[in-house]
PDB file of N, CA and C in Angstrom:
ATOM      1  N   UNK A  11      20.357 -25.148  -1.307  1.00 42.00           N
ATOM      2  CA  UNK A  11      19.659 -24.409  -0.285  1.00 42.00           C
ATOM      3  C   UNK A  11      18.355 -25.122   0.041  1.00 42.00           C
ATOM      4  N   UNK A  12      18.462 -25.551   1.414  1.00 45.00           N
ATOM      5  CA  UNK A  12      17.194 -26.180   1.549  1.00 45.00           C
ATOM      6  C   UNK A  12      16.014 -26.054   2.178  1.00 45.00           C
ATOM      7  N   UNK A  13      16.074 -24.874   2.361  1.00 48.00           N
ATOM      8  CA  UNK A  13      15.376 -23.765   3.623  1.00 48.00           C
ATOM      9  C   UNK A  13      14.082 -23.183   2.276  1.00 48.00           C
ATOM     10  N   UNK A  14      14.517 -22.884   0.946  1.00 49.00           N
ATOM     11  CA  UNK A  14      13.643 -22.158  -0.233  1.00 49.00           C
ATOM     12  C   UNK A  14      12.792 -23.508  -0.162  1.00 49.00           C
ATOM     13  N   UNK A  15      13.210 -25.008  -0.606  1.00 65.00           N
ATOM     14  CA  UNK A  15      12.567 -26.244  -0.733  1.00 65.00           C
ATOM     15  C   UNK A  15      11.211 -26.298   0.025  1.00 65.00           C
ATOM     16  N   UNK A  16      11.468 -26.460   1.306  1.00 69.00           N
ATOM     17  CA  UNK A  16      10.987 -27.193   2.425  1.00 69.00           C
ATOM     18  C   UNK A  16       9.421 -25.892   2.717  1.00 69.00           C
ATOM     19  N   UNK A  17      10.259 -24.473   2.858  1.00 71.00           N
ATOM     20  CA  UNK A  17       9.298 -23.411   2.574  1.00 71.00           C
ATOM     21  C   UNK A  17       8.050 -23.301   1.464  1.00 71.00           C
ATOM     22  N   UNK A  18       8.569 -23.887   0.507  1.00 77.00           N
ATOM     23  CA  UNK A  18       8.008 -23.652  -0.867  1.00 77.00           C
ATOM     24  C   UNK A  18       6.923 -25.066  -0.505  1.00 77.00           C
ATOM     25  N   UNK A  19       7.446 -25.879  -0.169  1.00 79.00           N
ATOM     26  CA  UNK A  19       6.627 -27.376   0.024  1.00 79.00           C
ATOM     27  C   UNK A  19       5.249 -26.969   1.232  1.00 79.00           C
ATOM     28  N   UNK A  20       5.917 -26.004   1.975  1.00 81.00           N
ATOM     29  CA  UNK A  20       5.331 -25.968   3.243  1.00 81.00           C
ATOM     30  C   UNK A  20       4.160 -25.244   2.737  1.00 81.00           C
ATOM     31  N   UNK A  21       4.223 -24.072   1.978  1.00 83.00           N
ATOM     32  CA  UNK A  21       3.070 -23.205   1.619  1.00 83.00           C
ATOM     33  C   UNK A  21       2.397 -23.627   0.420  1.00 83.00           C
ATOM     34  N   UNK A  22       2.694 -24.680  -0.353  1.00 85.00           N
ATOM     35  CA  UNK A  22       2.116 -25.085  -1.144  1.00 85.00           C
ATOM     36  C   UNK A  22       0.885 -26.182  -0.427  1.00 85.00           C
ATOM     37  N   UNK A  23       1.534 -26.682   0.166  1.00 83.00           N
ATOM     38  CA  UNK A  23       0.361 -27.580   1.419  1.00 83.00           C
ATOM     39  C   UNK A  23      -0.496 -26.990   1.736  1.00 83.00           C
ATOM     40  N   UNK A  24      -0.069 -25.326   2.100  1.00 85.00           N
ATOM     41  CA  UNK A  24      -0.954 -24.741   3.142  1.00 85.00           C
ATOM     42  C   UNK A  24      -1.596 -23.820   1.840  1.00 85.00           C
ATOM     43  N   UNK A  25      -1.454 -23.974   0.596  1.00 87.00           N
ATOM     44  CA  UNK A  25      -2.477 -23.338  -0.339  1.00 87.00           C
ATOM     45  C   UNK A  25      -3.196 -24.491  -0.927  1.00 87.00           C
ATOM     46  N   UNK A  26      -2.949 -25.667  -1.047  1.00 84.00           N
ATOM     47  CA  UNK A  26      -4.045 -26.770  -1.561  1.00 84.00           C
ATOM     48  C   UNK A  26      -5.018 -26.787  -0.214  1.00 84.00           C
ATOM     49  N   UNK A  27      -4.585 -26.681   0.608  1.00 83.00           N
ATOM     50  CA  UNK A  27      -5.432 -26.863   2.274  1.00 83.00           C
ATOM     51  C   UNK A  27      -6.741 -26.053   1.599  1.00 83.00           C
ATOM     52  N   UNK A  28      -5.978 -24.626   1.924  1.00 85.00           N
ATOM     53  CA  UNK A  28      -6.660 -23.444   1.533  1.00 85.00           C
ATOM     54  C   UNK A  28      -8.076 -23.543   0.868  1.00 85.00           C
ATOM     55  N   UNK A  29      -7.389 -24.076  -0.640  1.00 86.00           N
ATOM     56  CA  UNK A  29      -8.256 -24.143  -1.847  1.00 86.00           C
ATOM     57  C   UNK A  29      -9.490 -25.330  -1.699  1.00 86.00           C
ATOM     58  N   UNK A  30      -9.426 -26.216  -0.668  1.00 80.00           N
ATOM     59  CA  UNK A  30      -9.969 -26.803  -0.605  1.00 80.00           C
ATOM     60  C   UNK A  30      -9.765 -28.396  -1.253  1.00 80.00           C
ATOM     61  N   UNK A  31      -8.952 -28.524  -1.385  1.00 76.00           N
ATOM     62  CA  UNK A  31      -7.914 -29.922  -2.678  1.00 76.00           C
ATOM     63  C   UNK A  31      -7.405 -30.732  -1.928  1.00 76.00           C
ATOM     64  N   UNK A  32      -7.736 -30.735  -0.311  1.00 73.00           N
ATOM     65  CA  UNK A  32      -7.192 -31.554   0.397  1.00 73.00           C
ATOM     66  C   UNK A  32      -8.297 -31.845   2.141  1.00 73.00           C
ATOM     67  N   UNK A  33      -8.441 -32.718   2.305  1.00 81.00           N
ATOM     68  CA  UNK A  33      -9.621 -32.862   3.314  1.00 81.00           C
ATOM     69  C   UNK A  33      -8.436 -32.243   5.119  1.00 81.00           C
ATOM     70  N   UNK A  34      -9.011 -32.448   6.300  1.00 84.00           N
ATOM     71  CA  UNK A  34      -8.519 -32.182   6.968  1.00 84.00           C
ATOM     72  C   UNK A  34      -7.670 -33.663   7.586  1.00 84.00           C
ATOM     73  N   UNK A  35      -8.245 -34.296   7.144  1.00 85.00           N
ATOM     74  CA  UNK A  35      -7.365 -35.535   7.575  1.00 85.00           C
ATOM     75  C   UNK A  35      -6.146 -36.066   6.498  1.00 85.00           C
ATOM     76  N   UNK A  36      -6.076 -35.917   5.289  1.00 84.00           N
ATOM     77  CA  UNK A  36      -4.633 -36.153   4.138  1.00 84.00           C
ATOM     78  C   UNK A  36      -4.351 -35.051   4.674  1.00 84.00           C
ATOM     79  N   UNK A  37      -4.191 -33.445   5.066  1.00 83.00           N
ATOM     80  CA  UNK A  37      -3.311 -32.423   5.213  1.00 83.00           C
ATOM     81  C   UNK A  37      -2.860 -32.676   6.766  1.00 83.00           C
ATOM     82  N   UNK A  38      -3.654 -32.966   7.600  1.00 85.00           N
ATOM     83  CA  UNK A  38      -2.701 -33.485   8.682  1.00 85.00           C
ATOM     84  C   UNK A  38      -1.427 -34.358   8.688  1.00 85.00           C
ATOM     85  N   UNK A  39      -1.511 -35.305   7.720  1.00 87.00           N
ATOM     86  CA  UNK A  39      -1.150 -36.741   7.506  1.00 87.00           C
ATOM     87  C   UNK A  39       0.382 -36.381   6.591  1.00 87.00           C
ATOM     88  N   UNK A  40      -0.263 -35.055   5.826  1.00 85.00           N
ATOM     89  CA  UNK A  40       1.026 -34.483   4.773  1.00 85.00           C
ATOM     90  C   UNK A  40       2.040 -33.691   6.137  1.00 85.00           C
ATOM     91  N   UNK A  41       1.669 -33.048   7.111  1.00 85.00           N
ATOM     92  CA  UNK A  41       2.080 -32.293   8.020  1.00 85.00           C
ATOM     93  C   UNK A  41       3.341 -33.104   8.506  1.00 85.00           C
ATOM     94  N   UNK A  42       2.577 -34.421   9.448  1.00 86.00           N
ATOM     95  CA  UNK A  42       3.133 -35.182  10.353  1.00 86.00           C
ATOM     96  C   UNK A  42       4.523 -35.721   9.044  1.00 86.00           C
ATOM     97  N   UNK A  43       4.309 -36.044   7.868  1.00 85.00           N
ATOM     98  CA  UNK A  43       5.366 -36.818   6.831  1.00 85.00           C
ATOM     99  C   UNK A  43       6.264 -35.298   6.392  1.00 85.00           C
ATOM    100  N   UNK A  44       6.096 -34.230   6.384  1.00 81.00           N
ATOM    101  CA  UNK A  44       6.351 -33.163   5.985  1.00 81.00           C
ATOM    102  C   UNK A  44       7.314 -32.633   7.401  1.00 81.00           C
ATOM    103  N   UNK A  45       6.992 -32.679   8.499  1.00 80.00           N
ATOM    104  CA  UNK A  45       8.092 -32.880   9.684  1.00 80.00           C
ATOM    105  C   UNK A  45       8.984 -33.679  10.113  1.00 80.00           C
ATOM    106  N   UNK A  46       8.608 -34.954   9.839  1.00 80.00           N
ATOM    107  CA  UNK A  46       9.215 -36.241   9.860  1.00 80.00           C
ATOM    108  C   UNK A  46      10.523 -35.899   8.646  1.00 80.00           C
ATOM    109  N   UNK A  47      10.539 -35.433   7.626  1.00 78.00           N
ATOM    110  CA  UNK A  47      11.519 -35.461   6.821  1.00 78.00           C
ATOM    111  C   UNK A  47      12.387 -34.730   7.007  1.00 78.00           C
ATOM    112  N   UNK A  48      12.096 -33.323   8.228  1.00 77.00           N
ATOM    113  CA  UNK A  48      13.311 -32.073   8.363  1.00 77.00           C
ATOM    114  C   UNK A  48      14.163 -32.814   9.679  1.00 77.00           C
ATOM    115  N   UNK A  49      15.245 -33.278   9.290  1.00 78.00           N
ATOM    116  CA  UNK A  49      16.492 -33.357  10.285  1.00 78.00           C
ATOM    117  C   UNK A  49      16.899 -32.316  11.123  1.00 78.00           C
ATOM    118  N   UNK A  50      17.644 -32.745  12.305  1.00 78.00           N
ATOM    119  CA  UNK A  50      17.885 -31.450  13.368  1.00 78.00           C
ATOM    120  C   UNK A  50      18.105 -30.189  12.871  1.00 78.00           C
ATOM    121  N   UNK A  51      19.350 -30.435  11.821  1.00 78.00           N
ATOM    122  CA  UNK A  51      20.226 -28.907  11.367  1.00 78.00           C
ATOM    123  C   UNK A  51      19.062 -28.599  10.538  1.00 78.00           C
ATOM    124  N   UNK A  52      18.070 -29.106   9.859  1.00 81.00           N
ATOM    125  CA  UNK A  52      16.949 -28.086   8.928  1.00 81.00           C
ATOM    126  C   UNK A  52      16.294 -27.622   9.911  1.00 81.00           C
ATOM    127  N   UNK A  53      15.774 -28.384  11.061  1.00 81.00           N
ATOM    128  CA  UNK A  53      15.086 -27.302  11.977  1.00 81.00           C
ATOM    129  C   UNK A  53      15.727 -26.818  12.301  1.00 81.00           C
ATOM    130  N   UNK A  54      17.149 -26.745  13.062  1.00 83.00           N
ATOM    131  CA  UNK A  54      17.393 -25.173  13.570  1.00 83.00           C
ATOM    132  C   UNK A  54      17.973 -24.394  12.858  1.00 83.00           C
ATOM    133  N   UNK A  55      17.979 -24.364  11.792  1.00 84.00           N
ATOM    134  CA  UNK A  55      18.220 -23.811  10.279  1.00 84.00           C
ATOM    135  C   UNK A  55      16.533 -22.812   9.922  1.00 84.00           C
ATOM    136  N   UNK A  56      15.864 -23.685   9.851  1.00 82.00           N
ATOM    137  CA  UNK A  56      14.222 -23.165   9.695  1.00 82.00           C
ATOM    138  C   UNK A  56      13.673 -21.980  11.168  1.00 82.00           C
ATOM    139  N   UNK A  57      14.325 -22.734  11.946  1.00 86.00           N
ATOM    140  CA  UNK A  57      13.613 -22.011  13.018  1.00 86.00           C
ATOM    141  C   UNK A  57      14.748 -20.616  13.518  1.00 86.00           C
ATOM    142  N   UNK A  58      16.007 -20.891  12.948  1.00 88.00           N
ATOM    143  CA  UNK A  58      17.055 -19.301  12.797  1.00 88.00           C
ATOM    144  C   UNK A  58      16.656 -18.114  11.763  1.00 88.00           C
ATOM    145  N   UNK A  59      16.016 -19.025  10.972  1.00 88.00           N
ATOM    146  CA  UNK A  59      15.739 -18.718   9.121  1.00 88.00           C
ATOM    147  C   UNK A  59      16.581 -17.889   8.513  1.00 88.00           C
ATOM    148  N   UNK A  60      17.841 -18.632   8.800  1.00 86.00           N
ATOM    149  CA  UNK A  60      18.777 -19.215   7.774  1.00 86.00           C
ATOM    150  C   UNK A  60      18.760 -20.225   6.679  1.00 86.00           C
ATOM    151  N   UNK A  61      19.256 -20.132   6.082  1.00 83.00           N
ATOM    152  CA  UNK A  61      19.438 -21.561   5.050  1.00 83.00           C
ATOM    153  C   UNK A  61      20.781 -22.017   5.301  1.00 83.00           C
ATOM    154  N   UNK A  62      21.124 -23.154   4.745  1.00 80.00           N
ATOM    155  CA  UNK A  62      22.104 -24.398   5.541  1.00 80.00           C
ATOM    156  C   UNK A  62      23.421 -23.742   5.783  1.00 80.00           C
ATOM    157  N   UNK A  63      23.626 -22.718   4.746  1.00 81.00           N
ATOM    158  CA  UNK A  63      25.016 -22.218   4.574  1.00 81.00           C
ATOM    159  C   UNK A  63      25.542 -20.895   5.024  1.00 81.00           C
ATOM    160  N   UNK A  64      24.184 -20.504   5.305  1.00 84.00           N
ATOM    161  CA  UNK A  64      24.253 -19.503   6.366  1.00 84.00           C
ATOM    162  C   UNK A  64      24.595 -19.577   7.506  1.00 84.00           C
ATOM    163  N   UNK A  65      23.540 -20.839   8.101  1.00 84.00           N
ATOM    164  CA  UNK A  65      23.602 -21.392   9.643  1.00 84.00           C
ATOM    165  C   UNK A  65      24.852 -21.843   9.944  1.00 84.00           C
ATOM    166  N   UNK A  66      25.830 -22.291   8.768  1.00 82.00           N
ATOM    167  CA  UNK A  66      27.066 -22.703   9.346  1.00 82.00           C
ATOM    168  C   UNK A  66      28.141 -21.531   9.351  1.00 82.00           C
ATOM    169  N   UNK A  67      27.945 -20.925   9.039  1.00 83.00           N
ATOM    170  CA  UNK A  67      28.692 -19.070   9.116  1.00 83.00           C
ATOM    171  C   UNK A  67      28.035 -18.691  10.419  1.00 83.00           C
ATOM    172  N   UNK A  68      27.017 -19.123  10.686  1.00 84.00           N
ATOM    173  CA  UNK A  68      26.442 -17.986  12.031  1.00 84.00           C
ATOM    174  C   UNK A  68      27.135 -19.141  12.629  1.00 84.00           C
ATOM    175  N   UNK A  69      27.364 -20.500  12.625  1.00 83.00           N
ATOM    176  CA  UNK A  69      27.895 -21.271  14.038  1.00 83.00           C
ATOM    177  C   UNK A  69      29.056 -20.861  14.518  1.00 83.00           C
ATOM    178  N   UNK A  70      29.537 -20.442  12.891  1.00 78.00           N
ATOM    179  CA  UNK A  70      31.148 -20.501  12.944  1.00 78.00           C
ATOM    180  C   UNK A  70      31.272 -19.289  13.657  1.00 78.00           C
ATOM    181  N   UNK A  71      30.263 -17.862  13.411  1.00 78.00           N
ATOM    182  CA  UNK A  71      31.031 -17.015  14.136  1.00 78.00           C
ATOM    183  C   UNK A  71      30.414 -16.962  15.505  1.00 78.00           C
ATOM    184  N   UNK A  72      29.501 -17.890  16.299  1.00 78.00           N
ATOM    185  CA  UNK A  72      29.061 -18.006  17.235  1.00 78.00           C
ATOM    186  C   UNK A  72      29.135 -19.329  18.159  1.00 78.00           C
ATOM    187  N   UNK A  73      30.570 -19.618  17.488  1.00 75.00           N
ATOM    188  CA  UNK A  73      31.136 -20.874  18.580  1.00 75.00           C
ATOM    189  C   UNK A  73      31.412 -20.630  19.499  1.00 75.00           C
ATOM    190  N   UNK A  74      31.843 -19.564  19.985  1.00 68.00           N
ATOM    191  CA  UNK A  74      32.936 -19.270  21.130  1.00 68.00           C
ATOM    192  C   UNK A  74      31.356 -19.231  22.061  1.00 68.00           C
ATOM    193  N   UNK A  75      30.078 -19.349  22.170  1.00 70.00           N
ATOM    194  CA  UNK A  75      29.440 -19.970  23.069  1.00 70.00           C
ATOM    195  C   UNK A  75      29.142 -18.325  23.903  1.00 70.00           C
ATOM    196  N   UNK A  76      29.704 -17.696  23.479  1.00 72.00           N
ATOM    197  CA  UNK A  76      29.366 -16.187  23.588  1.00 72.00           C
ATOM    198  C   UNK A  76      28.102 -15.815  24.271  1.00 72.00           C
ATOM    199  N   UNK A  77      27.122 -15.057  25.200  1.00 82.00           N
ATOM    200  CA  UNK A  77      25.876 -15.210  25.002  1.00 82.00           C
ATOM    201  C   UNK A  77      25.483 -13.369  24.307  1.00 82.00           C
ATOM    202  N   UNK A  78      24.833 -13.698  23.681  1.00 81.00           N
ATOM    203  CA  UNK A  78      24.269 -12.908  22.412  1.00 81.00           C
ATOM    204  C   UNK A  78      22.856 -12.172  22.391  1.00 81.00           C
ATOM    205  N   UNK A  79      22.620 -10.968  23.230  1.00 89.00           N
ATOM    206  CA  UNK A  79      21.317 -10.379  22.954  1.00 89.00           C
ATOM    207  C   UNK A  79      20.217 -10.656  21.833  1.00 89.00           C
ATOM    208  N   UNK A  80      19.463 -10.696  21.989  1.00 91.00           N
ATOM    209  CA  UNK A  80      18.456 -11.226  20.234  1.00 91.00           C
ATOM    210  C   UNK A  80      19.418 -10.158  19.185  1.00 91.00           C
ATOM    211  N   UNK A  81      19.455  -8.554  19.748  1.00 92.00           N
ATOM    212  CA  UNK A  81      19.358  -7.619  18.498  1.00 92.00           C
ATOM    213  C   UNK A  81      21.364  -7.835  18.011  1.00 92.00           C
ATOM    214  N   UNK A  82      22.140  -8.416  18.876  1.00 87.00           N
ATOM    215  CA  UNK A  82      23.523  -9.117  18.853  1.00 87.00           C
ATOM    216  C   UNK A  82      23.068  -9.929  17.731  1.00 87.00           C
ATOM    217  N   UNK A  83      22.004 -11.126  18.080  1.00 87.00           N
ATOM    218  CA  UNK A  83      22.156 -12.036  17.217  1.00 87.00           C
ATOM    219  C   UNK A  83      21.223 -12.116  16.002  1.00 87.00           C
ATOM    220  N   UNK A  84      20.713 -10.877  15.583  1.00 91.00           N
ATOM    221  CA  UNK A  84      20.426 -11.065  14.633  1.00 91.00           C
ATOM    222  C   UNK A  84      21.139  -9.786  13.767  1.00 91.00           C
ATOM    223  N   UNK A  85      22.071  -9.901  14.570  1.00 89.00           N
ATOM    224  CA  UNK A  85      23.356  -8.476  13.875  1.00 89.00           C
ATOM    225  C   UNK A  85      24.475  -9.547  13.168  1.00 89.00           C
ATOM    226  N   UNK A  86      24.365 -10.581  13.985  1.00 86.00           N
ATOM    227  CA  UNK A  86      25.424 -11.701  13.675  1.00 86.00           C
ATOM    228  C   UNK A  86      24.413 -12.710  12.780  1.00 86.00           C
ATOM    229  N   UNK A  87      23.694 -12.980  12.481  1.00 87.00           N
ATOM    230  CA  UNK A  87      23.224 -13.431  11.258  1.00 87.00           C
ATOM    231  C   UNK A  87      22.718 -12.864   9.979  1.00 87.00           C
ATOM    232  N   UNK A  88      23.005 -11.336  10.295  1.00 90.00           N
ATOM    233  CA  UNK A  88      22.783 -10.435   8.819  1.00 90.00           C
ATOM    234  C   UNK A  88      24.409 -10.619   8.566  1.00 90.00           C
ATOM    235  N   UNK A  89      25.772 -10.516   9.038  1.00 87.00           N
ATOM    236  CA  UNK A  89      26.656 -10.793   8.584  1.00 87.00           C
ATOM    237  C   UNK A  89      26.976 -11.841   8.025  1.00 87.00           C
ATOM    238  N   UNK A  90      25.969 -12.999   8.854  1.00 85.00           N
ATOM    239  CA  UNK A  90      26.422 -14.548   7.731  1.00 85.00           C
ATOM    240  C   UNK A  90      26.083 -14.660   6.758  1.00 85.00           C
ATOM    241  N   UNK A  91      24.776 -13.977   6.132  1.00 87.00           N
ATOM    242  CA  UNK A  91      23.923 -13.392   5.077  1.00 87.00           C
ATOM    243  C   UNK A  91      25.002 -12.483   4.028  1.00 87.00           C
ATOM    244  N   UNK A  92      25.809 -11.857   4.547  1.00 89.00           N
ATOM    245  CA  UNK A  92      26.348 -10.822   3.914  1.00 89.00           C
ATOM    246  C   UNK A  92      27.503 -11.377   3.505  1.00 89.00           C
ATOM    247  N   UNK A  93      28.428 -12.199   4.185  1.00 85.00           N
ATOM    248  CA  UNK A  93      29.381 -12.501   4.434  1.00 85.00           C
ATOM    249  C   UNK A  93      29.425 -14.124   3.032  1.00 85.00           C
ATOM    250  N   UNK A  94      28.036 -14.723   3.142  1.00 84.00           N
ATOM    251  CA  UNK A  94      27.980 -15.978   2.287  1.00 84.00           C
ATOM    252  C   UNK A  94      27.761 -15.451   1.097  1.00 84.00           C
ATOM    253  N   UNK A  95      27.026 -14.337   0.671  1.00 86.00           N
ATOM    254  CA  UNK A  95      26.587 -13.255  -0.016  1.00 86.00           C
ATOM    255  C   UNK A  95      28.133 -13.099  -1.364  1.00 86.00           C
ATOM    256  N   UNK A  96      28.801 -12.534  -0.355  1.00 87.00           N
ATOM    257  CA  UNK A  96      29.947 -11.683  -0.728  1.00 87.00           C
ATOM    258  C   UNK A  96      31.031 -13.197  -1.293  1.00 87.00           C
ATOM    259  N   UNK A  97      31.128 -14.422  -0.048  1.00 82.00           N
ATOM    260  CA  UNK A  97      31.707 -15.300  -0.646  1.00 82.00           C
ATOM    261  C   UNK A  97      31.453 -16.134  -2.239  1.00 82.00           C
ATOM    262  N   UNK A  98      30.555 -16.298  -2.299  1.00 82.00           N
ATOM    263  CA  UNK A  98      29.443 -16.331  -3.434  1.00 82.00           C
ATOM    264  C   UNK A  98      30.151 -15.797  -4.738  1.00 82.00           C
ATOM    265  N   UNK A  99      29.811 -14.684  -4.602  1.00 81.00           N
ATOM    266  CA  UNK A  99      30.468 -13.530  -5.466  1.00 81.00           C
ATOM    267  C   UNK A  99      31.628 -13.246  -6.041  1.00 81.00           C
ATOM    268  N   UNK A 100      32.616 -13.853  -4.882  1.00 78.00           N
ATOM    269  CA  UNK A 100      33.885 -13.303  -5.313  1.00 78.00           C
ATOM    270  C   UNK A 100      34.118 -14.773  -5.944  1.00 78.00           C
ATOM    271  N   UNK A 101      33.612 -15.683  -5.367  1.00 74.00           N
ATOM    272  CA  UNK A 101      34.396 -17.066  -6.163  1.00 74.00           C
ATOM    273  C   UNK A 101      33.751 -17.114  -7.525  1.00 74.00           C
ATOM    274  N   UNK A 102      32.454 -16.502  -7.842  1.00 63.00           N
ATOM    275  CA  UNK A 102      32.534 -16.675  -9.829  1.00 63.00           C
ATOM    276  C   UNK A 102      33.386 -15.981 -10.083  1.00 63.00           C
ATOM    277  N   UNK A 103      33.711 -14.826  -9.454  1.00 58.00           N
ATOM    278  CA  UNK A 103      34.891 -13.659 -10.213  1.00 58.00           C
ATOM    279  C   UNK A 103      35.508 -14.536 -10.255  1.00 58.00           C
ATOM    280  N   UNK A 104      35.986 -14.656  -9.546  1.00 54.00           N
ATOM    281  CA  UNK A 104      38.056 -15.804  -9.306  1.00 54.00           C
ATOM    282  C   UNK A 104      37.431 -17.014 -10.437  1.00 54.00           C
ATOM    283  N   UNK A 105      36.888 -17.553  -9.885  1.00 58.00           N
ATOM    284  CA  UNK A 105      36.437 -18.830 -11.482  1.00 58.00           C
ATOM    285  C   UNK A 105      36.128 -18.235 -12.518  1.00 58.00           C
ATOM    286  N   UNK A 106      35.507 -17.128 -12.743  1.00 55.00           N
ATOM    287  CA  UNK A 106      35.245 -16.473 -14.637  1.00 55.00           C
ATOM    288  C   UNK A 106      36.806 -16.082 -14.901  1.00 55.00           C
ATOM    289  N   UNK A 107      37.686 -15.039 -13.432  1.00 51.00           N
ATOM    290  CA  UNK A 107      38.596 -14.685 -14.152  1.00 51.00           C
ATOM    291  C   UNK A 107      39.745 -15.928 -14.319  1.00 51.00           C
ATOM    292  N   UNK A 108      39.779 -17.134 -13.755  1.00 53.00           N
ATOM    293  CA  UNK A 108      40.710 -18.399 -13.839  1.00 53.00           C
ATOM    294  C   UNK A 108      40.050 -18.955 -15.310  1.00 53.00           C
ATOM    295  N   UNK A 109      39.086 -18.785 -15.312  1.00 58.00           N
ATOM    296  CA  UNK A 109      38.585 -19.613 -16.895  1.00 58.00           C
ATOM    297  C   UNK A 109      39.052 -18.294 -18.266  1.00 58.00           C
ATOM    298  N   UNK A 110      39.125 -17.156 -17.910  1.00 52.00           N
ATOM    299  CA  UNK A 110      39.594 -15.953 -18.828  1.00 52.00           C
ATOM    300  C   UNK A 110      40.817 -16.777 -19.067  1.00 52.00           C
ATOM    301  N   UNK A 111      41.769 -16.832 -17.922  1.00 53.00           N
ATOM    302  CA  UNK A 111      43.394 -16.571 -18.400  1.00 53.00           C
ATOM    303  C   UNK A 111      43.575 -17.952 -18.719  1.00 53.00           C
ATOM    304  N   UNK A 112      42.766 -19.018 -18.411  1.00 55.00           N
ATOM    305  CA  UNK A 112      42.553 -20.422 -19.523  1.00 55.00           C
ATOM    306  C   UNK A 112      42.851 -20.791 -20.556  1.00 55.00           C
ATOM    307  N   UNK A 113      41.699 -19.727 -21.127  1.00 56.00           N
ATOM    308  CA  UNK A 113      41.467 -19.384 -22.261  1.00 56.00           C
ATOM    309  C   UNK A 113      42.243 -19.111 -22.952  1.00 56.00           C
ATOM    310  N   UNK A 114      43.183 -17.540 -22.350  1.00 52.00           N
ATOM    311  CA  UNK A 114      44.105 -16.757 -22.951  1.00 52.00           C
ATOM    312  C   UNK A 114      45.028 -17.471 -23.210  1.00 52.00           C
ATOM    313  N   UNK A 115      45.686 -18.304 -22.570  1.00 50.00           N
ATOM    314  CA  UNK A 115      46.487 -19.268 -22.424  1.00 50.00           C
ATOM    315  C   UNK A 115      46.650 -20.338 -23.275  1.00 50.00           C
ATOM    316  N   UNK A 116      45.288 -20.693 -23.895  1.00 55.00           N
ATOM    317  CA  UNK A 116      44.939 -21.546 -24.701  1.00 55.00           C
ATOM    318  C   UNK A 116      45.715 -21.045 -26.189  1.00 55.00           C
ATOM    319  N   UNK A 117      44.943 -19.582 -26.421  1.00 53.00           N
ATOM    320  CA  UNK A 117      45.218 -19.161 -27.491  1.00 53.00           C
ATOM    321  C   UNK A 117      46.346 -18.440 -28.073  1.00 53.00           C
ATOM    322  N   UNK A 118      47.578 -18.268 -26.993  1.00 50.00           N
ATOM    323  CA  UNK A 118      48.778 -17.626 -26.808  1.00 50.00           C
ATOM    324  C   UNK A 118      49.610 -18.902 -27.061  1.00 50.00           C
ATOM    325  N   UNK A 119      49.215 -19.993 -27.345  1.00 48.00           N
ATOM    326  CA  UNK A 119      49.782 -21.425 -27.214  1.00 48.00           C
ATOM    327  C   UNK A 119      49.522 -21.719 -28.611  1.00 48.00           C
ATOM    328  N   UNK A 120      48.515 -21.445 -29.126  1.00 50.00           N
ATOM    329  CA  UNK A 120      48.110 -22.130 -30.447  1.00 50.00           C
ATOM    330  C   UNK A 120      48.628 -20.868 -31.461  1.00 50.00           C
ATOM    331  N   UNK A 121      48.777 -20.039 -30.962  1.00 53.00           N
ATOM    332  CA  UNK A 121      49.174 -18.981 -31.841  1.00 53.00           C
ATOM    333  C   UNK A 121      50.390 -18.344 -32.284  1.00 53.00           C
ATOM    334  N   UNK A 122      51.373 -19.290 -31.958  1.00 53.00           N
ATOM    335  CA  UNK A 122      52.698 -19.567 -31.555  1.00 53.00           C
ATOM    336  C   UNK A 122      52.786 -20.257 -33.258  1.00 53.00           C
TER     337      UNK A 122
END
């Protein structure tokens, strides 16, 4: 997830600024190298505020080029949220329960 990164980098800049740990000319200089490093899909990833794997669930369900009220589209990016959420979830189940019957398998074999 690279949306927590880039955030976390971003406000850490903007709390050394803050604190005084950085003059106005190195925090400009961190800015301009600190933009320079976000590629297209992180900005419009950053600027949806989504993170990467979200934004590709909201493309996916917003290919059809559809046009989308704001309160549409941010109805359709709480589902990509929900939806990556839920995918997430079910695949440790399915992998804890594929590594269970592994297991079981293991020991139904040796116990023979």
């Amino acid at each position: 997830m690279f949306l927590p990164t880039y955030l976390d980098k971003f406000q850490q800049m903007i709390a050394e600024y803050n604190a005084d740990s950085c003059n106005v000319q190195i925090f400009f200089n961190d800015l301009i190298n600190f933009a320079q490093e976000l590629d297209v899909e992180d900005k419009r990833a950053i600027a949806q505020n989504l993170i990467e794997e979200e934004l590709a669930i909201f493309d996916l369900l917003t290919k059809l080029e559809i046009k989308l009220t704001r309160q549409e589209e941010q109805e359709v990016k709480q589902v990509a949220r929900e939806l990556l959420k839920t995918l997430k979830k079910e695949k440790l189940v399915l992998e804890g329960a594929s590594q269970f019957c592994k297991k079981r398998e293991r020991s139904e074999y040796y116990s023979r």
